[in-house]
Coordinates of C-alpha atoms in Angstrom, one line a residue:
X98 CA 0.2 0.0 -0.1
X99 CA 1.2 3.4 -1.0
X100 CA 2.1 6.1 1.9
X101 CA 1.1 9.2 1.9
X102 CA 3.3 11.6 3.9
X103 CA 0.3 12.5 6.4
X104 CA 1.0 8.5 7.3
X105 CA 4.1 8.2 7.3
X106 CA 4.2 12.3 10.0
X107 CA 1.6 10.3 11.8
X108 CA 3.6 7.1 12.6
X109 CA 6.3 9.5 13.7
X110 CA 4.1 11.8 15.7
X111 CA 2.9 8.4 17.4
X112 CA 6.6 7.3 18.5
X113 CA 7.1 8.4 22.0
X114 CA 10.7 10.1 21.6
X115 CA 10.7 12.9 24.8
X116 CA 11.7 16.5 23.8
X117 CA 9.6 16.3 19.9
X118 CA 8.9 19.3 18.4
X119 CA 6.9 19.2 15.3
X120 CA 6.8 22.2 12.5
X121 CA 3.1 22.2 11.2
X122 CA 2.7 24.3 8.2
X123 CA 0.0 24.6 5.2
X124 CA -0.1 21.2 4.6
X125 CA -1.2 19.8 7.6
X126 CA -5.7 19.6 7.8
X127 CA -7.0 20.8 10.3
X128 CA -8.6 16.9 11.1
X129 CA -8.0 14.5 14.5
X130 CA -4.7 14.5 15.1
X131 CA -4.7 12.0 19.0
X132 CA -2.0 14.5 20.8
X133 CA 1.5 12.8 22.3
X134 CA 2.5 13.8 25.4
X135 CA 6.2 14.4 24.6
X136 CA 5.5 16.4 21.4
X137 CA 4.5 20.4 21.3
X138 CA 3.7 22.1 18.4
X139 CA 4.3 25.2 16.2
X140 CA 3.1 26.4 13.4
X141 CA 1.6 29.5 11.2
X142 CA -2.3 28.6 10.5
X143 CA -4.5 29.6 12.7
X144 CA -7.4 27.0 12.4
X145 CA -4.9 24.6 12.5
X146 CA -3.3 25.7 15.8
X147 CA -6.8 26.2 16.9
X148 CA -8.3 22.9 16.5
X149 CA -4.7 20.6 18.1
X150 CA -5.0 22.6 20.9
X151 CA -8.9 21.6 21.1
X152 CA -7.7 18.3 21.1
X153 CA -5.3 18.6 24.1
X154 CA -1.9 19.3 21.7
X155 CA 1.0 22.0 23.5
X156 CA 0.3 24.0 20.2
X157 CA 1.6 27.7 19.4
X158 CA 0.6 29.7 16.4
X159 CA 2.9 31.9 14.9
X160 CA 5.1 32.6 12.3
X161 CA 7.1 30.5 13.4
X162 CA 9.4 32.2 15.7
X163 CA 11.3 29.6 17.7
X164 CA 13.0 32.8 19.8
X165 CA 11.1 31.1 23.1
X166 CA 13.2 27.9 22.3
X167 CA 16.7 27.4 23.4
X168 CA 19.3 25.8 21.7
X169 CA 20.1 22.6 21.9
X170 CA 16.7 21.4 23.7
X171 CA 14.8 19.3 21.4
X172 CA 15.7 15.9 20.4
X173 CA 13.7 15.3 17.8
X174 CA 12.2 17.6 15.0
X175 CA 8.7 16.1 12.7
X176 CA 8.8 18.1 9.4
X177 CA 6.6 17.4 6.2
X178 CA 8.2 20.2 4.0
X179 CA 6.0 23.2 3.2
X180 CA 5.6 24.7 -0.3
X181 CA 7.6 28.3 0.0
X182 CA 10.8 27.9 -0.1
X183 CA 12.2 30.5 2.8
X184 CA 10.0 28.8 5.4
X185 CA 12.2 25.7 4.4
X186 CA 15.2 26.9 4.3
X187 CA 13.7 29.0 7.6
X188 CA 13.2 25.9 9.8
X189 CA 15.4 23.9 8.7
X190 CA 18.5 26.7 9.9
X191 CA 16.1 26.5 13.2
X192 CA 16.0 23.2 13.4
X193 CA 20.4 23.5 13.6
X194 CA 20.0 25.6 16.4
X195 CA 17.4 24.0 18.7
X196 CA 18.6 20.0 18.3
X197 CA 20.6 18.5 20.6
X198 CA 23.5 17.3 19.3
X199 CA 23.0 13.6 17.9
X200 CA 19.7 15.1 17.9
X201 CA 16.6 14.2 14.6
X202 CA 15.3 16.1 11.9
X203 CA 13.0 14.4 10.3
X204 CA 11.5 15.9 6.7
X205 CA 9.1 14.4 5.1
X206 CA 7.4 15.4 1.0
X207 CA 6.7 14.4 -2.2
X208 CA 10.1 14.1 -4.8
X209 CA 7.9 16.6 -6.4
X210 CA 7.9 18.9 -3.8
X211 CA 12.0 19.3 -3.1
X212 CA 12.3 16.9 -0.8
X213 CA 15.3 15.5 -2.0
X214 CA 17.2 19.1 -2.5
X215 CA 16.0 19.8 0.8
X216 CA 17.3 16.5 2.5
X217 CA 20.8 17.4 0.7
X218 CA 20.9 21.0 2.4
X219 CA 19.6 20.1 6.2
X220 CA 22.8 17.2 5.8
X221 CA 25.3 20.0 5.2
X222 CA 23.9 22.3 7.4
X223 CA 23.1 19.7 10.3
X224 CA 26.5 18.5 9.9
X225 CA 25.5 15.3 10.7
X226 CA 24.4 11.7 8.5
X227 CA 21.8 11.4 6.4
X228 CA 19.3 8.4 6.1
X229 CA 16.3 8.1 3.8
X230 CA 13.6 6.0 2.3
X231 CA 10.7 5.9 -0.2
X232 CA 7.3 5.3 0.1
X233 CA 6.1 5.6 -4.0
X234 CA 6.8 9.4 -5.0
X235 CA 7.2 10.1 -0.9
X236 CA 10.4 10.2 0.7
X237 CA 11.0 10.4 4.5
X238 CA 14.9 12.0 5.4
X239 CA 16.2 11.7 8.9
X240 CA 19.3 13.7 9.5
X241 CA 21.2 13.9 12.4
X242 CA 22.8 16.5 13.9
X243 CA 26.5 16.7 14.4
X244 CA 29.0 19.2 16.9
X245 CA 30.0 21.2 13.7
X246 CA 27.2 22.7 11.9
X247 CA 27.7 24.8 8.6
X248 CA 26.4 28.2 7.4
X249 CA 22.7 29.4 7.2
X250 CA 20.3 28.2 4.5
X251 CA 19.4 31.3 2.1
X252 CA 15.7 32.1 3.9
X253 CA 15.6 35.3 2.3
X254 CA 15.7 36.6 5.5
X255 CA 11.9 35.3 6.3
X256 CA 11.4 36.8 9.9
X257 CA 12.3 40.6 8.1
X258 CA 9.2 42.8 6.9
X259 CA 10.7 44.5 3.5
X260 CA 9.2 47.2 1.1
X261 CA 7.3 46.6 -1.9
X262 CA 6.6 48.5 -4.1
X263 CA 2.8 48.7 -5.5
X264 CA 3.7 51.1 -8.4
X265 CA 0.5 52.8 -7.4
X266 CA 2.2 55.8 -5.3
X267 CA 2.0 53.2 -2.0
X268 CA 4.8 51.2 -0.8
X269 CA 3.4 47.7 1.6
X270 CA 5.7 45.6 4.1
X271 CA 5.2 42.5 3.1
X272 CA 7.6 38.7 3.7
X273 CA 7.9 35.6 3.0
X274 CA 5.5 33.1 4.4
X275 CA 2.2 34.5 3.3
X276 CA 0.9 33.2 -0.2
X277 CA 1.4 36.3 -2.5
X278 CA 4.0 38.3 -1.0
X279 CA 6.4 39.6 -2.8
X280 CA 3.4 41.0 -5.8
X281 CA 0.2 43.2 -6.1
X282 CA -1.7 40.8 -6.8
X283 CA -3.8 41.0 -9.8
X284 CA -7.3 39.7 -9.0
X285 CA -7.2 42.8 -5.9
X286 CA -6.3 45.5 -7.9
X287 CA -9.3 44.5 -10.1
X288 CA -11.1 44.7 -8.0
X289 CA -10.1 48.6 -6.3
X290 CA -10.2 49.5 -9.7
X291 CA -13.9 48.7 -10.3
X292 CA -15.0 48.8 -6.4
X293 CA -16.9 52.3 -6.4
X294 CA -19.1 51.4 -9.3
X295 CA -19.7 48.0 -7.5
X296 CA -20.9 49.8 -4.4
X297 CA -21.6 52.7 -6.4
X298 CA -20.1 55.1 -3.7
X299 CA -16.9 56.7 -4.3
X300 CA -13.6 56.0 -2.2
X301 CA -13.1 55.7 0.6
X302 CA -15.1 53.6 2.3
X303 CA -16.7 54.8 6.1
X304 CA -18.1 52.6 8.1
X305 CA -17.1 49.1 9.8
X306 CA -15.7 47.8 6.9
X307 CA -13.8 43.7 7.2
X308 CA -11.2 42.8 5.2
X309 CA -11.8 38.7 5.1
X310 CA -8.5 37.0 4.3
X311 CA -6.2 40.6 4.5
X312 CA -3.1 39.0 3.8
X313 CA -0.8 41.8 3.9
X314 CA -3.9 44.6 3.6
X315 CA -3.7 45.7 -0.1
X316 CA -7.4 45.3 0.2
X317 CA -8.1 47.6 3.2
X318 CA -5.4 50.1 2.4
X319 CA -6.4 50.6 -1.2
X320 CA -10.2 51.5 0.1
X321 CA -10.8 52.8 3.4
X322 CA -10.1 55.8 5.5
X323 CA -7.4 55.8 7.9
X324 CA -10.5 56.3 10.8
X325 CA -13.4 53.9 9.3
X326 CA -14.1 51.1 11.8
X327 CA -11.8 48.5 9.7
X328 CA -11.3 45.1 10.4
X329 CA -8.3 43.5 8.8
X330 CA -8.6 39.4 9.6
X331 CA -6.6 36.3 8.3
X332 CA -5.8 32.6 9.0
X333 CA -1.8 33.4 8.4
X334 CA 0.4 34.4 10.9
X335 CA 2.8 35.9 8.4
X336 CA 0.1 38.0 7.4
X337 CA -1.0 39.2 10.3
X338 CA 2.4 40.8 11.1
X339 CA 2.3 42.7 7.8
X340 CA -0.9 44.1 7.6
X341 CA -0.7 45.3 11.4
X342 CA 3.1 46.9 10.1
X343 CA 0.8 48.9 6.6
X344 CA -1.6 49.7 8.7
X345 CA 0.3 51.6 11.4
X346 CA 2.3 52.9 8.6
X347 CA -0.6 54.4 7.1
X348 CA -2.2 56.1 9.9
X349 CA -5.0 53.1 10.3
X350 CA -4.8 53.6 14.3
X351 CA -8.2 52.5 15.2
X352 CA -8.1 49.2 12.7
X353 CA -8.4 46.0 14.3
X354 CA -6.6 42.7 13.2
X355 CA -7.8 39.7 14.2
X356 CA -6.8 35.8 13.8
X357 CA -9.3 33.6 12.2
X358 CA -10.3 31.0 10.1
X359 CA -12.3 32.7 7.3
X360 CA -13.4 35.2 10.0
X361 CA -14.8 32.4 12.3
X362 CA -13.9 34.4 15.5
X363 CA -15.3 37.9 14.6
X364 CA -18.9 39.8 15.4
X365 CA -21.0 41.4 12.8
X366 CA -22.9 43.2 10.9
X367 CA -19.9 44.9 8.6
X368 CA -21.5 47.4 6.0
X369 CA -18.7 46.5 3.5
X370 CA -17.1 43.3 3.3
X371 CA -14.1 42.5 0.7
X372 CA -12.7 39.3 -0.1
X373 CA -10.4 37.7 -2.5
X374 CA -10.5 34.3 -1.3
X375 CA -7.6 31.6 -1.5
X376 CA -8.7 28.3 -2.6
X377 CA -5.1 26.1 -2.0
X378 CA -3.9 25.0 0.7
X379 CA -0.2 24.1 0.7
X380 CA 0.2 21.9 -1.7
X381 CA -3.5 21.6 -3.3
X382 CA -6.9 23.2 -3.6
X383 CA -8.7 23.0 -0.9
X384 CA -12.7 23.1 -2.0
X385 CA -14.4 24.2 0.8
X386 CA -12.5 27.3 1.4
X387 CA -14.9 29.2 -0.7
X388 CA -17.4 27.7 1.5
X389 CA -16.3 28.8 4.2
X390 CA -15.6 32.6 3.5
X391 CA -19.1 32.3 1.8
X392 CA -20.7 31.2 4.9
X393 CA -19.0 33.6 7.5
X394 CA -20.0 36.4 4.9
X395 CA -23.4 35.6 5.2
X396 CA -23.2 35.4 8.8
X397 CA -21.1 38.8 9.2
X398 CA -22.7 41.2 6.9
X399 CA -25.4 43.5 7.7
X400 CA -29.1 43.2 6.2
X401 CA -28.4 46.2 3.8
X402 CA -24.3 45.5 3.3
X403 CA -22.5 44.7 0.2
X404 CA -19.8 42.1 -0.3
X405 CA -17.3 42.4 -3.2
X406 CA -15.8 38.9 -3.8
X407 CA -13.0 38.7 -6.5
X408 CA -12.7 35.3 -7.6
X409 CA -11.0 33.1 -10.8
X410 CA -12.9 32.8 -13.8
X411 CA -13.2 28.9 -13.1
X412 CA -14.4 29.3 -9.2
X413 CA -18.4 28.6 -9.1
X414 CA -18.9 31.6 -6.5
X415 CA -22.5 32.5 -7.9
X416 CA -23.8 28.9 -7.6
X417 CA -22.0 28.6 -4.0
X418 CA -23.7 31.4 -2.6
X419 CA -27.3 30.5 -3.7
X420 CA -29.0 29.7 -0.7
X421 CA -26.7 32.4 1.8
X422 CA -27.7 35.5 -0.1
X423 CA -30.5 36.6 -1.5
X424 CA -29.0 38.9 -4.5
X425 CA -25.9 37.5 -6.7
X426 CA -24.3 39.6 -9.4
X427 CA -21.0 39.1 -11.4
X428 CA -20.3 42.9 -11.7
X429 CA -17.6 42.1 -14.6
X430 CA -14.7 39.7 -15.3
X431 CA -11.3 40.9 -17.3
X432 CA -11.0 37.1 -18.6
X433 CA -8.9 36.0 -15.5
X434 CA -11.1 37.4 -12.4
X435 CA -14.4 38.0 -12.3
X436 CA -15.7 40.6 -9.9
X437 CA -18.9 39.4 -6.8
X438 CA -21.4 41.4 -5.7
X439 CA -23.5 39.8 -3.0
X440 CA -26.3 41.2 -0.9
X441 CA -29.4 40.3 1.3
X442 CA -28.0 38.1 3.4
X443 CA -30.3 35.1 4.3
X444 CA -30.5 34.5 7.7
X445 CA -30.6 31.3 9.2
X446 CA -33.7 29.9 11.5

Protein backbone atom coordinates (compact mmCIF):
# COMPACT_ATOMS: atom_id res chain seq x y z
CA UNK A 1 0.00 0.00 0.00
CA UNK A 2 1.35 3.43 -0.96
CA UNK A 3 1.95 5.75 1.97
CA UNK A 4 1.07 9.43 1.93
CA UNK A 5 3.18 12.12 3.56
CA UNK A 6 0.57 12.39 6.30
CA UNK A 7 0.68 8.63 6.94
CA UNK A 8 4.43 8.85 7.56
CA UNK A 9 3.99 11.91 9.74
CA UNK A 10 1.31 10.20 11.86
CA UNK A 11 3.60 7.20 12.36
CA UNK A 12 6.40 9.46 13.61
CA UNK A 13 4.06 11.39 15.91
CA UNK A 14 2.92 8.11 17.44
CA UNK A 15 6.52 7.13 18.25
CA UNK A 16 7.24 8.53 21.74
CA UNK A 17 10.49 10.48 21.80
CA UNK A 18 10.79 12.99 24.68
CA UNK A 19 11.66 16.50 23.56
CA UNK A 20 9.98 16.33 20.13
CA UNK A 21 8.90 19.47 18.26
CA UNK A 22 6.54 19.39 15.27
CA UNK A 23 6.69 22.16 12.64
CA UNK A 24 3.10 22.22 11.30
CA UNK A 25 2.63 24.29 8.17
CA UNK A 26 0.00 24.85 5.48
CA UNK A 27 0.06 21.23 4.26
CA UNK A 28 -1.37 19.83 7.50
CA UNK A 29 -5.16 19.45 7.48
CA UNK A 30 -7.13 20.68 10.47
CA UNK A 31 -8.22 17.12 11.22
CA UNK A 32 -8.05 14.76 14.18
CA UNK A 33 -4.49 14.28 15.43
CA UNK A 34 -4.37 12.17 18.61
CA UNK A 35 -2.05 14.08 20.96
CA UNK A 36 1.32 12.70 21.97
CA UNK A 37 2.58 13.63 25.45
CA UNK A 38 6.15 14.00 24.16
CA UNK A 39 5.39 16.42 21.28
CA UNK A 40 4.96 20.19 21.16
CA UNK A 41 3.79 21.85 17.96
CA UNK A 42 4.33 25.27 16.41
CA UNK A 43 2.44 26.42 13.33
CA UNK A 44 1.54 29.51 11.34
CA UNK A 45 -2.11 28.61 10.60
CA UNK A 46 -4.68 29.78 13.12
CA UNK A 47 -7.31 27.13 12.32
CA UNK A 48 -4.84 24.28 12.61
CA UNK A 49 -3.29 25.42 15.89
CA UNK A 50 -6.68 26.16 17.45
CA UNK A 51 -7.88 22.69 16.44
CA UNK A 52 -4.79 21.02 17.87
CA UNK A 53 -5.19 22.92 21.15
CA UNK A 54 -8.81 21.75 21.34
CA UNK A 55 -7.55 18.17 20.95
CA UNK A 56 -5.10 18.57 23.84
CA UNK A 57 -1.86 19.44 22.06
CA UNK A 58 0.58 22.01 23.50
CA UNK A 59 0.34 24.11 20.31
CA UNK A 60 1.77 27.56 19.57
CA UNK A 61 0.51 29.95 16.86
CA UNK A 62 3.16 32.25 15.39
CA UNK A 63 5.07 33.03 12.22
CA UNK A 64 7.49 30.27 13.21
CA UNK A 65 9.05 32.42 15.89
CA UNK A 66 11.12 29.85 17.77
CA UNK A 67 12.99 32.29 20.00
CA UNK A 68 11.38 30.82 23.14
CA UNK A 69 13.18 27.49 22.64
CA UNK A 70 16.83 27.49 23.82
CA UNK A 71 19.70 26.29 21.66
CA UNK A 72 20.25 22.54 21.79
CA UNK A 73 17.03 21.91 23.73
CA UNK A 74 15.21 19.60 21.29
CA UNK A 75 15.77 15.89 20.66
CA UNK A 76 13.68 15.42 17.52
CA UNK A 77 11.96 17.71 14.99
CA UNK A 78 9.22 16.54 12.59
CA UNK A 79 8.46 18.54 9.47
CA UNK A 80 6.31 17.81 6.43
CA UNK A 81 7.97 20.32 4.09
CA UNK A 82 6.22 23.53 3.08
CA UNK A 83 5.38 24.85 -0.35
CA UNK A 84 7.58 27.95 -0.08
CA UNK A 85 11.38 27.59 -0.12
CA UNK A 86 12.16 30.47 2.33
CA UNK A 87 9.92 28.81 4.94
CA UNK A 88 11.67 25.46 4.50
CA UNK A 89 15.14 27.02 4.70
CA UNK A 90 14.15 29.07 7.76
CA UNK A 91 12.95 25.96 9.59
CA UNK A 92 15.98 23.89 8.63
CA UNK A 93 18.16 26.72 9.96
CA UNK A 94 16.19 26.77 13.19
CA UNK A 95 16.46 22.99 13.47
CA UNK A 96 20.26 23.32 13.37
CA UNK A 97 20.08 25.70 16.34
CA UNK A 98 17.44 23.87 18.36
CA UNK A 99 18.60 20.26 18.07
CA UNK A 100 21.01 18.82 20.60
CA UNK A 101 24.08 17.12 19.18
CA UNK A 102 22.86 13.73 17.97
CA UNK A 103 19.28 15.02 17.71
CA UNK A 104 17.19 14.14 14.68
CA UNK A 105 15.39 16.18 12.00
CA UNK A 106 12.81 14.20 10.03
CA UNK A 107 11.75 15.71 6.70
CA UNK A 108 8.79 14.30 4.75
CA UNK A 109 7.61 15.28 1.29
CA UNK A 110 6.88 14.35 -2.29
CA UNK A 111 9.74 14.09 -4.77
CA UNK A 112 8.09 16.84 -6.84
CA UNK A 113 8.15 19.17 -3.82
CA UNK A 114 11.95 19.26 -3.69
CA UNK A 115 12.34 16.86 -0.76
CA UNK A 116 15.55 15.34 -2.16
CA UNK A 117 17.20 18.75 -2.45
CA UNK A 118 15.98 19.80 0.99
CA UNK A 119 17.33 16.57 2.46
CA UNK A 120 20.77 17.18 0.97
CA UNK A 121 20.83 20.81 2.10
CA UNK A 122 19.67 19.86 5.59
CA UNK A 123 22.47 17.34 5.96
CA UNK A 124 25.00 19.99 4.95
CA UNK A 125 23.49 22.48 7.42
CA UNK A 126 23.24 20.03 10.35
CA UNK A 127 26.64 18.44 9.75
CA UNK A 128 25.55 14.92 10.60
CA UNK A 129 24.35 11.74 8.93
CA UNK A 130 21.48 11.28 6.48
CA UNK A 131 19.22 8.30 5.90
CA UNK A 132 16.48 8.35 3.26
CA UNK A 133 13.57 6.02 2.55
CA UNK A 134 11.16 6.04 -0.35
CA UNK A 135 7.45 5.22 -0.19
CA UNK A 136 6.12 5.56 -3.73
CA UNK A 137 6.63 9.21 -4.62
CA UNK A 138 6.98 10.19 -0.94
CA UNK A 139 10.42 10.44 0.64
CA UNK A 140 11.37 10.55 4.28
CA UNK A 141 14.79 11.77 5.38
CA UNK A 142 16.32 11.29 8.83
CA UNK A 143 19.11 13.76 9.51
CA UNK A 144 21.26 13.89 12.62
CA UNK A 145 22.72 17.04 14.13
CA UNK A 146 26.51 16.85 14.17
CA UNK A 147 28.92 18.60 16.48
CA UNK A 148 29.79 21.19 13.82
CA UNK A 149 27.04 22.84 11.79
CA UNK A 150 27.45 24.59 8.44
CA UNK A 151 26.47 28.13 7.38
CA UNK A 152 22.73 28.95 7.33
CA UNK A 153 20.68 28.26 4.22
CA UNK A 154 19.39 31.27 2.29
CA UNK A 155 15.94 31.89 3.79
CA UNK A 156 15.55 35.37 2.26
CA UNK A 157 15.83 36.80 5.80
CA UNK A 158 12.53 35.12 6.54
CA UNK A 159 11.50 37.01 9.72
CA UNK A 160 12.17 40.45 8.23
CA UNK A 161 9.49 42.71 6.79
CA UNK A 162 10.57 44.28 3.53
CA UNK A 163 9.09 46.98 1.24
CA UNK A 164 7.11 46.16 -1.88
CA UNK A 165 6.67 48.90 -4.48
CA UNK A 166 3.04 48.70 -5.49
CA UNK A 167 3.53 50.90 -8.59
CA UNK A 168 0.47 52.79 -7.35
CA UNK A 169 2.30 55.41 -5.33
CA UNK A 170 2.37 53.24 -2.21
CA UNK A 171 4.95 51.05 -0.54
CA UNK A 172 3.69 47.96 1.28
CA UNK A 173 5.48 46.03 4.02
CA UNK A 174 5.43 42.30 3.35
CA UNK A 175 7.35 39.11 4.00
CA UNK A 176 7.63 35.44 3.02
CA UNK A 177 5.30 32.93 4.59
CA UNK A 178 2.05 34.21 3.07
CA UNK A 179 0.61 33.57 -0.37
CA UNK A 180 1.53 36.23 -2.94
CA UNK A 181 3.77 38.11 -0.50
CA UNK A 182 6.10 39.56 -3.17
CA UNK A 183 3.59 41.02 -5.64
CA UNK A 184 0.36 42.93 -5.97
CA UNK A 185 -2.34 40.38 -6.70
CA UNK A 186 -3.93 41.13 -10.07
CA UNK A 187 -7.36 40.12 -8.85
CA UNK A 188 -7.16 42.47 -5.88
CA UNK A 189 -6.03 45.33 -8.14
CA UNK A 190 -9.02 44.63 -10.43
CA UNK A 191 -11.39 44.74 -7.46
CA UNK A 192 -10.03 48.09 -6.24
CA UNK A 193 -10.29 49.53 -9.76
CA UNK A 194 -13.97 48.54 -10.01
CA UNK A 195 -14.97 48.99 -6.38
CA UNK A 196 -16.59 52.46 -6.67
CA UNK A 197 -18.86 51.15 -9.42
CA UNK A 198 -19.63 47.95 -7.51
CA UNK A 199 -20.60 49.87 -4.37
CA UNK A 200 -22.06 52.85 -6.25
CA UNK A 201 -20.09 55.22 -4.04
CA UNK A 202 -16.67 56.88 -4.17
CA UNK A 203 -13.62 55.76 -2.22
CA UNK A 204 -12.46 55.90 0.52
CA UNK A 205 -15.06 53.92 2.39
CA UNK A 206 -16.49 54.94 5.73
CA UNK A 207 -18.44 52.88 8.25
CA UNK A 208 -17.69 49.35 9.41
CA UNK A 209 -15.56 47.49 6.84
CA UNK A 210 -14.09 43.97 6.89
CA UNK A 211 -11.11 42.84 4.81
CA UNK A 212 -11.72 39.08 4.92
CA UNK A 213 -8.53 37.11 4.23
CA UNK A 214 -6.56 40.33 4.23
CA UNK A 215 -3.03 39.19 3.38
CA UNK A 216 -0.75 42.19 3.84
CA UNK A 217 -3.77 44.50 3.57
CA UNK A 218 -3.87 45.71 -0.03
CA UNK A 219 -7.68 45.86 -0.27
CA UNK A 220 -8.20 47.64 3.05
CA UNK A 221 -5.40 50.13 2.52
CA UNK A 222 -6.70 51.16 -0.90
CA UNK A 223 -10.42 51.09 -0.17
CA UNK A 224 -10.79 52.60 3.29
CA UNK A 225 -10.37 55.91 5.07
CA UNK A 226 -7.87 55.74 7.95
CA UNK A 227 -10.57 56.61 10.48
CA UNK A 228 -13.17 54.07 9.34
CA UNK A 229 -14.13 51.15 11.59
CA UNK A 230 -11.88 48.67 9.80
CA UNK A 231 -11.23 45.04 10.70
CA UNK A 232 -8.62 42.94 8.92
CA UNK A 233 -8.49 39.19 9.45
CA UNK A 234 -6.44 36.28 8.17
CA UNK A 235 -5.61 32.69 9.04
CA UNK A 236 -1.88 33.15 8.37
CA UNK A 237 0.53 34.49 10.99
CA UNK A 238 2.87 36.17 8.48
CA UNK A 239 -0.07 38.04 6.94
CA UNK A 240 -1.16 39.34 10.35
CA UNK A 241 2.35 40.70 11.04
CA UNK A 242 2.49 42.43 7.65
CA UNK A 243 -0.99 43.97 7.76
CA UNK A 244 -0.38 45.39 11.25
CA UNK A 245 2.80 47.09 10.01
CA UNK A 246 1.02 48.52 6.96
CA UNK A 247 -1.93 49.83 8.95
CA UNK A 248 0.39 51.61 11.40
CA UNK A 249 2.47 53.08 8.59
CA UNK A 250 -0.63 54.47 6.86
CA UNK A 251 -2.22 55.93 10.00
CA UNK A 252 -5.05 53.43 10.51
CA UNK A 253 -4.82 53.84 14.27
CA UNK A 254 -8.30 52.48 15.03
CA UNK A 255 -8.11 49.42 12.77
CA UNK A 256 -8.42 45.98 14.34
CA UNK A 257 -6.38 42.94 13.25
CA UNK A 258 -7.81 39.56 14.25
CA UNK A 259 -6.73 35.97 13.62
CA UNK A 260 -9.56 33.81 12.33
CA UNK A 261 -10.52 30.95 10.05
CA UNK A 262 -12.37 32.83 7.29
CA UNK A 263 -13.76 35.28 9.86
CA UNK A 264 -15.22 32.76 12.30
CA UNK A 265 -13.97 34.61 15.41
CA UNK A 266 -15.58 37.94 14.42
CA UNK A 267 -18.89 39.55 15.26
CA UNK A 268 -20.89 41.54 12.71
CA UNK A 269 -22.57 43.30 11.24
CA UNK A 270 -20.28 44.91 8.66
CA UNK A 271 -21.58 47.38 6.10
CA UNK A 272 -18.95 46.34 3.55
CA UNK A 273 -16.96 43.13 3.20
CA UNK A 274 -14.05 42.88 0.77
CA UNK A 275 -12.61 39.49 -0.09
CA UNK A 276 -10.14 37.84 -2.42
CA UNK A 277 -10.54 34.32 -1.01
CA UNK A 278 -7.77 31.72 -1.30
CA UNK A 279 -8.53 28.37 -2.82
CA UNK A 280 -5.09 26.77 -2.44
CA UNK A 281 -4.13 24.93 0.74
CA UNK A 282 -0.46 24.05 0.69
CA UNK A 283 0.34 21.98 -2.42
CA UNK A 284 -3.31 21.23 -3.12
CA UNK A 285 -6.64 22.91 -3.82
CA UNK A 286 -9.18 22.88 -1.00
CA UNK A 287 -12.68 23.20 -2.40
CA UNK A 288 -14.45 24.04 0.84
CA UNK A 289 -12.36 27.17 1.46
CA UNK A 290 -14.72 29.19 -0.74
CA UNK A 291 -17.73 27.79 1.13
CA UNK A 292 -16.24 28.79 4.48
CA UNK A 293 -15.64 32.35 3.31
CA UNK A 294 -19.16 32.62 1.90
CA UNK A 295 -20.80 31.22 5.04
CA UNK A 296 -18.98 33.64 7.31
CA UNK A 297 -19.77 36.51 4.94
CA UNK A 298 -23.44 35.57 5.14
CA UNK A 299 -23.21 35.62 8.94
CA UNK A 300 -21.26 38.88 9.21
CA UNK A 301 -22.80 41.07 6.51
CA UNK A 302 -25.37 43.67 7.56
CA UNK A 303 -28.87 43.17 6.08
CA UNK A 304 -28.37 46.23 3.86
CA UNK A 305 -24.64 45.64 3.39
CA UNK A 306 -22.62 44.69 0.32
CA UNK A 307 -19.91 42.04 -0.02
CA UNK A 308 -17.50 42.34 -2.95
CA UNK A 309 -15.52 39.25 -3.96
CA UNK A 310 -12.89 38.71 -6.63
CA UNK A 311 -12.15 35.14 -7.75
CA UNK A 312 -10.63 33.27 -10.68
CA UNK A 313 -13.09 32.67 -13.48
CA UNK A 314 -13.20 28.92 -12.80
CA UNK A 315 -14.39 29.31 -9.18
CA UNK A 316 -18.20 28.72 -9.11
CA UNK A 317 -18.78 31.44 -6.53
CA UNK A 318 -22.22 32.41 -7.81
CA UNK A 319 -23.48 28.83 -7.47
CA UNK A 320 -21.91 28.40 -4.03
CA UNK A 321 -23.49 31.69 -2.88
CA UNK A 322 -27.00 30.49 -3.69
CA UNK A 323 -29.03 29.87 -0.55
CA UNK A 324 -26.81 32.29 1.35
CA UNK A 325 -27.64 35.57 -0.43
CA UNK A 326 -30.83 36.71 -2.11
CA UNK A 327 -29.01 38.94 -4.60
CA UNK A 328 -25.93 37.65 -6.42
CA UNK A 329 -24.53 39.32 -9.50
CA UNK A 330 -21.34 39.31 -11.51
CA UNK A 331 -20.28 42.91 -11.85
CA UNK A 332 -17.45 42.35 -14.34
CA UNK A 333 -14.78 39.96 -15.56
CA UNK A 334 -11.51 40.68 -17.34
CA UNK A 335 -10.87 37.26 -18.83
CA UNK A 336 -8.92 36.11 -15.78
CA UNK A 337 -10.93 37.24 -12.75
CA UNK A 338 -14.56 38.01 -12.04
CA UNK A 339 -16.06 40.40 -9.52
CA UNK A 340 -19.10 39.13 -7.62
CA UNK A 341 -21.42 41.37 -5.58
CA UNK A 342 -23.42 39.74 -2.79
CA UNK A 343 -26.38 41.40 -1.04
CA UNK A 344 -29.32 40.51 1.19
CA UNK A 345 -27.79 37.76 3.35
CA UNK A 346 -30.29 35.01 4.08
CA UNK A 347 -30.80 34.59 7.81
CA UNK A 348 -30.67 31.12 9.32
CA UNK A 349 -33.55 30.04 11.62
